[in-house]
Short mmCIF file of C-alpha atoms in Angstrom, two decimals:
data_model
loop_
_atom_site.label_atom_id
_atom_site.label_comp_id
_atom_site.label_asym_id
_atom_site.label_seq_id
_atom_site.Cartn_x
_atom_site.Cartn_y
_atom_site.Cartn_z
CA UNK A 27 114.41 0.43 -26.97
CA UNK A 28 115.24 -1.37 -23.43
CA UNK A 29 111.67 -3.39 -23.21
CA UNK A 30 112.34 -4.27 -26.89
CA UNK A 31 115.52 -5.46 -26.12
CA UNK A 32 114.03 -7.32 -23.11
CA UNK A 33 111.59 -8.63 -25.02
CA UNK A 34 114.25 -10.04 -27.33
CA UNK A 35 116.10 -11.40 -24.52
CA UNK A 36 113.02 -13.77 -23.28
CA UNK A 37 112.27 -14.77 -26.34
CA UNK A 38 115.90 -15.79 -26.72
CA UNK A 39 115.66 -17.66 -23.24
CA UNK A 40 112.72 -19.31 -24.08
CA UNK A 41 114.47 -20.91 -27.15
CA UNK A 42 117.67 -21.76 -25.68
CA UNK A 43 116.62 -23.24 -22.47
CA UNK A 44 120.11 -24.55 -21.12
CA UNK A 45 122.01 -21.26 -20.53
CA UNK A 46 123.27 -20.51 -17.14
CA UNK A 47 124.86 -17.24 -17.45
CA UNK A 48 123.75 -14.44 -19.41
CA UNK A 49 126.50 -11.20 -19.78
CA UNK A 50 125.72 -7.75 -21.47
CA UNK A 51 128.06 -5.52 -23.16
CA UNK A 52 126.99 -1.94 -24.15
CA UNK A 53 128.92 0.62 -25.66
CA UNK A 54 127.60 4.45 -25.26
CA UNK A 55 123.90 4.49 -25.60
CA UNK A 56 123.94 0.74 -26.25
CA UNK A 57 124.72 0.42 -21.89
CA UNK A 58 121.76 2.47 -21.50
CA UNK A 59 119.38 0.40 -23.29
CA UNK A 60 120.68 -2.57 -21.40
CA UNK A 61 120.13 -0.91 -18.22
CA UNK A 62 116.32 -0.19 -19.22
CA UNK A 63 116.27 -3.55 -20.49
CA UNK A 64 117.26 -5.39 -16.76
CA UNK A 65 114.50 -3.49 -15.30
CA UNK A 66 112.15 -5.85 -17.47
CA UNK A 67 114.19 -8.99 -16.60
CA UNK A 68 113.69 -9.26 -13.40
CA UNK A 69 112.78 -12.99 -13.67
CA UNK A 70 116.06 -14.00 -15.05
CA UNK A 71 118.14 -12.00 -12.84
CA UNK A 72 119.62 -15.46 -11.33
CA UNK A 73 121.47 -16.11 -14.52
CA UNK A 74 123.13 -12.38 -14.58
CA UNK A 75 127.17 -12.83 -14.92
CA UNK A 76 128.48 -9.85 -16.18
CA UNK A 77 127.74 -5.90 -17.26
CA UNK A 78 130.63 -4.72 -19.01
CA UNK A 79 130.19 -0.75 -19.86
CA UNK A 80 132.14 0.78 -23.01
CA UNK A 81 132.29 4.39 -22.81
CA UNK A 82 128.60 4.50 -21.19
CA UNK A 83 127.06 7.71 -20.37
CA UNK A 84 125.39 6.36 -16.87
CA UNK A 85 125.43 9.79 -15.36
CA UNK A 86 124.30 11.69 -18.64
CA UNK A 87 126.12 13.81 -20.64
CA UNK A 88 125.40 17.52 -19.17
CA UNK A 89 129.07 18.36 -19.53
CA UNK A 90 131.07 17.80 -22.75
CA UNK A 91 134.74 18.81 -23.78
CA UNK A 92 134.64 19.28 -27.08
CA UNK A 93 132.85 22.38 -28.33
CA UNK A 94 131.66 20.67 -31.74
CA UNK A 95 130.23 17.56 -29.83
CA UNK A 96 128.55 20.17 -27.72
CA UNK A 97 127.33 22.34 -30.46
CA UNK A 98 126.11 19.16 -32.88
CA UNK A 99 124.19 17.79 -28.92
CA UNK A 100 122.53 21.36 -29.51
CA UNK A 101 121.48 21.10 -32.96
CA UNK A 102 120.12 17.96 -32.67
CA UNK A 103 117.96 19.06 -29.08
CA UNK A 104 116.64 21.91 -30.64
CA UNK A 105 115.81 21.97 -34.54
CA UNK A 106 115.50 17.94 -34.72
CA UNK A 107 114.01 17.80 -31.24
CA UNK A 108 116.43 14.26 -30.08
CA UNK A 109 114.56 13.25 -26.98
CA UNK A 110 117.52 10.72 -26.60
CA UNK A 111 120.11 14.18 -26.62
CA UNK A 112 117.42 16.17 -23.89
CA UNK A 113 116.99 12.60 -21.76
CA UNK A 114 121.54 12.47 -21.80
CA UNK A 115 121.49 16.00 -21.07
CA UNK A 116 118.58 15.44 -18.30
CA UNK A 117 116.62 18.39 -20.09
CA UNK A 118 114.11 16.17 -20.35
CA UNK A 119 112.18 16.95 -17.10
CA UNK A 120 111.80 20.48 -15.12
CA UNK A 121 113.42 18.52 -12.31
CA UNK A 122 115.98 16.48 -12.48
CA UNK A 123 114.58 13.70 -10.15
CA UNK A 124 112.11 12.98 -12.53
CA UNK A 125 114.22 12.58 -15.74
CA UNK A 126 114.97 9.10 -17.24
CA UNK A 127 118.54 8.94 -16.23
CA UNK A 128 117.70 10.00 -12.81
CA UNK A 129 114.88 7.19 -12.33
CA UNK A 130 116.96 4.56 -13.91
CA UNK A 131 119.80 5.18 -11.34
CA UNK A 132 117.03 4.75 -9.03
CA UNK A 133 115.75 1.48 -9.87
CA UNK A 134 118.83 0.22 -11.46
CA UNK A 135 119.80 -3.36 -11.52
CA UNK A 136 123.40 -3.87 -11.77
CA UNK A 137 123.71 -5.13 -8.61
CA UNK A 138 122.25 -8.33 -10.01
CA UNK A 139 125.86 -8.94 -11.73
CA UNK A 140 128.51 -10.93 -10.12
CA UNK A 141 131.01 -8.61 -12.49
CA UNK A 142 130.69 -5.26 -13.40
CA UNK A 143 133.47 -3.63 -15.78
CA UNK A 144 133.26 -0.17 -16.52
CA UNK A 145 135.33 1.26 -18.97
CA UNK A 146 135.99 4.66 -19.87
CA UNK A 147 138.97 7.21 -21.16
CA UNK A 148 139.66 11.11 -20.03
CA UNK A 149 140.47 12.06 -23.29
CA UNK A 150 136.36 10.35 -24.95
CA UNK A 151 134.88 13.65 -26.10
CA UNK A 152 131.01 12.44 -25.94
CA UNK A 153 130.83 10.75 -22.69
CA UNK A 154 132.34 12.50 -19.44
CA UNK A 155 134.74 10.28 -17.83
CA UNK A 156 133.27 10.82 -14.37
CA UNK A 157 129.91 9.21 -16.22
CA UNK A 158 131.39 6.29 -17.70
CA UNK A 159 133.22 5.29 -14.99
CA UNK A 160 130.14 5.88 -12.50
CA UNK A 161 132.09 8.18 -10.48
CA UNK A 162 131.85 11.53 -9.83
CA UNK A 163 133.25 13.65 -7.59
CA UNK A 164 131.54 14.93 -4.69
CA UNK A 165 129.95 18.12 -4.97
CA UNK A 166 131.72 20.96 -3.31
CA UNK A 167 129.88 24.13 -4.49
CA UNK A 168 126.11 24.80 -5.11
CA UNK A 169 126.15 23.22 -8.71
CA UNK A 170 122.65 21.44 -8.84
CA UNK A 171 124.02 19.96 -11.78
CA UNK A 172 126.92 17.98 -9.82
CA UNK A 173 125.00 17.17 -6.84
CA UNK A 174 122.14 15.61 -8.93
CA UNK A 175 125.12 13.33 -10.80
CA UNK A 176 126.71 12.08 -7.23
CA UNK A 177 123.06 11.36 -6.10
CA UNK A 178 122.60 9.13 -9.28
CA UNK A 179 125.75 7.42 -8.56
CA UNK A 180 125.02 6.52 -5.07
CA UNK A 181 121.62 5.37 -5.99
CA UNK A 182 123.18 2.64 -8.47
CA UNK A 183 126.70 1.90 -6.15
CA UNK A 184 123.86 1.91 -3.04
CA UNK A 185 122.35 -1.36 -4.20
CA UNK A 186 125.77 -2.91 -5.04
CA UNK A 187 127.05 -5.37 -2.21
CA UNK A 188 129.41 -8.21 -2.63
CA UNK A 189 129.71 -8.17 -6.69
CA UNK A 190 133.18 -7.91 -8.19
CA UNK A 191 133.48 -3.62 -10.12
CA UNK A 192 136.17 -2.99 -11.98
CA UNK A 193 137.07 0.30 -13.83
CA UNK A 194 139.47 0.07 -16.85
CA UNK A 195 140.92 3.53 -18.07
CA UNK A 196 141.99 3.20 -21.79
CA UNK A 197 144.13 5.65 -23.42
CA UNK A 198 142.32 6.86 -26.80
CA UNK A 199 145.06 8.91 -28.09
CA UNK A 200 147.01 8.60 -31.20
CA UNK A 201 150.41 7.59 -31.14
CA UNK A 202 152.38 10.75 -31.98
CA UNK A 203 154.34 10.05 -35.53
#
């Protein structure tokens, strides 16, 4: 889905040729593909503005809070075999540093933005918040799982130098009645 989105995207550029600033906004899997996508436009990366992440799943989706998110992620892995659900849960390898998530992080190109806005809510029960938000804490214990998340996240902050990253915490709860 990313190189046919990139494709889209020159085909785009080569029809409107007086653009100077192209922005991307992704929501959940959508910020993903867009990721995938900038690996395969590396020839426009002058024109980058802005990445703005909705609720993206950057760091996969290993951990989840609600049980029937968790169980349907299950059902789909197993009996439909969703390589999308094994590649968020990096299942999709025997070791983690050579799942899809894990290599994107490693050649990732947000640091071709001049803005990056994540945004992300504690209470979204498909994404973890630490994901979204590119942020997750540092590993205390022996959880391969954890460590493998902050290494992902230092790959992608690693390459980011003087570009403007701001996160935006939304509240997703319903207004009691």
């Amino acid at each position: 889905m990313g190189k046919d989105l990139a494709e889209e995207i020159k085909q785009l550029t080569k029809i409107h040729v007086n653009y100077e600033k192209i922005s991307f906004v992704g929501h959940s899997l959508g910020g993903i593909i867009i990721r995938e996508a900038l690996t395969h436009l590396k020839s426009l990366r002058q024109h980058f503005f802005s990445y703005v992440s909705l609720s993206v799943p950057h760091l996969g989706c290993r951990k989840n809070k609600s049980m029937l998110v968790s169980l349907g992620m299950k059902y789909l892995k197993r009996f439909k075999k969703d390589v999308v659900i094994s590649q968020l849960q990096l299942d999709d390898e025997k070791d983690f540093k050579d799942t899809f998530l894990f290599r994107l992080a490693s050649r990732d190109c947000l640091h071709w933005f001049k803005n990056i806005l994540l945004v992300s809510s504690p209470q979204d029960s498909y994404g973890p918040y630490s994901s979204a938000r590119i942020q997750p804490k540092k590993p205390s214990g022996q959880s391969k799982s954890d460590l493998i998340c902050y290494q992902m996240a230092e790959n992608i902050w690693g390459k980011v130098e003087n570009e403007v990253v701001v996160r935006l915490d939304v509240d997703i709860r319903s207004p009691e009645r």
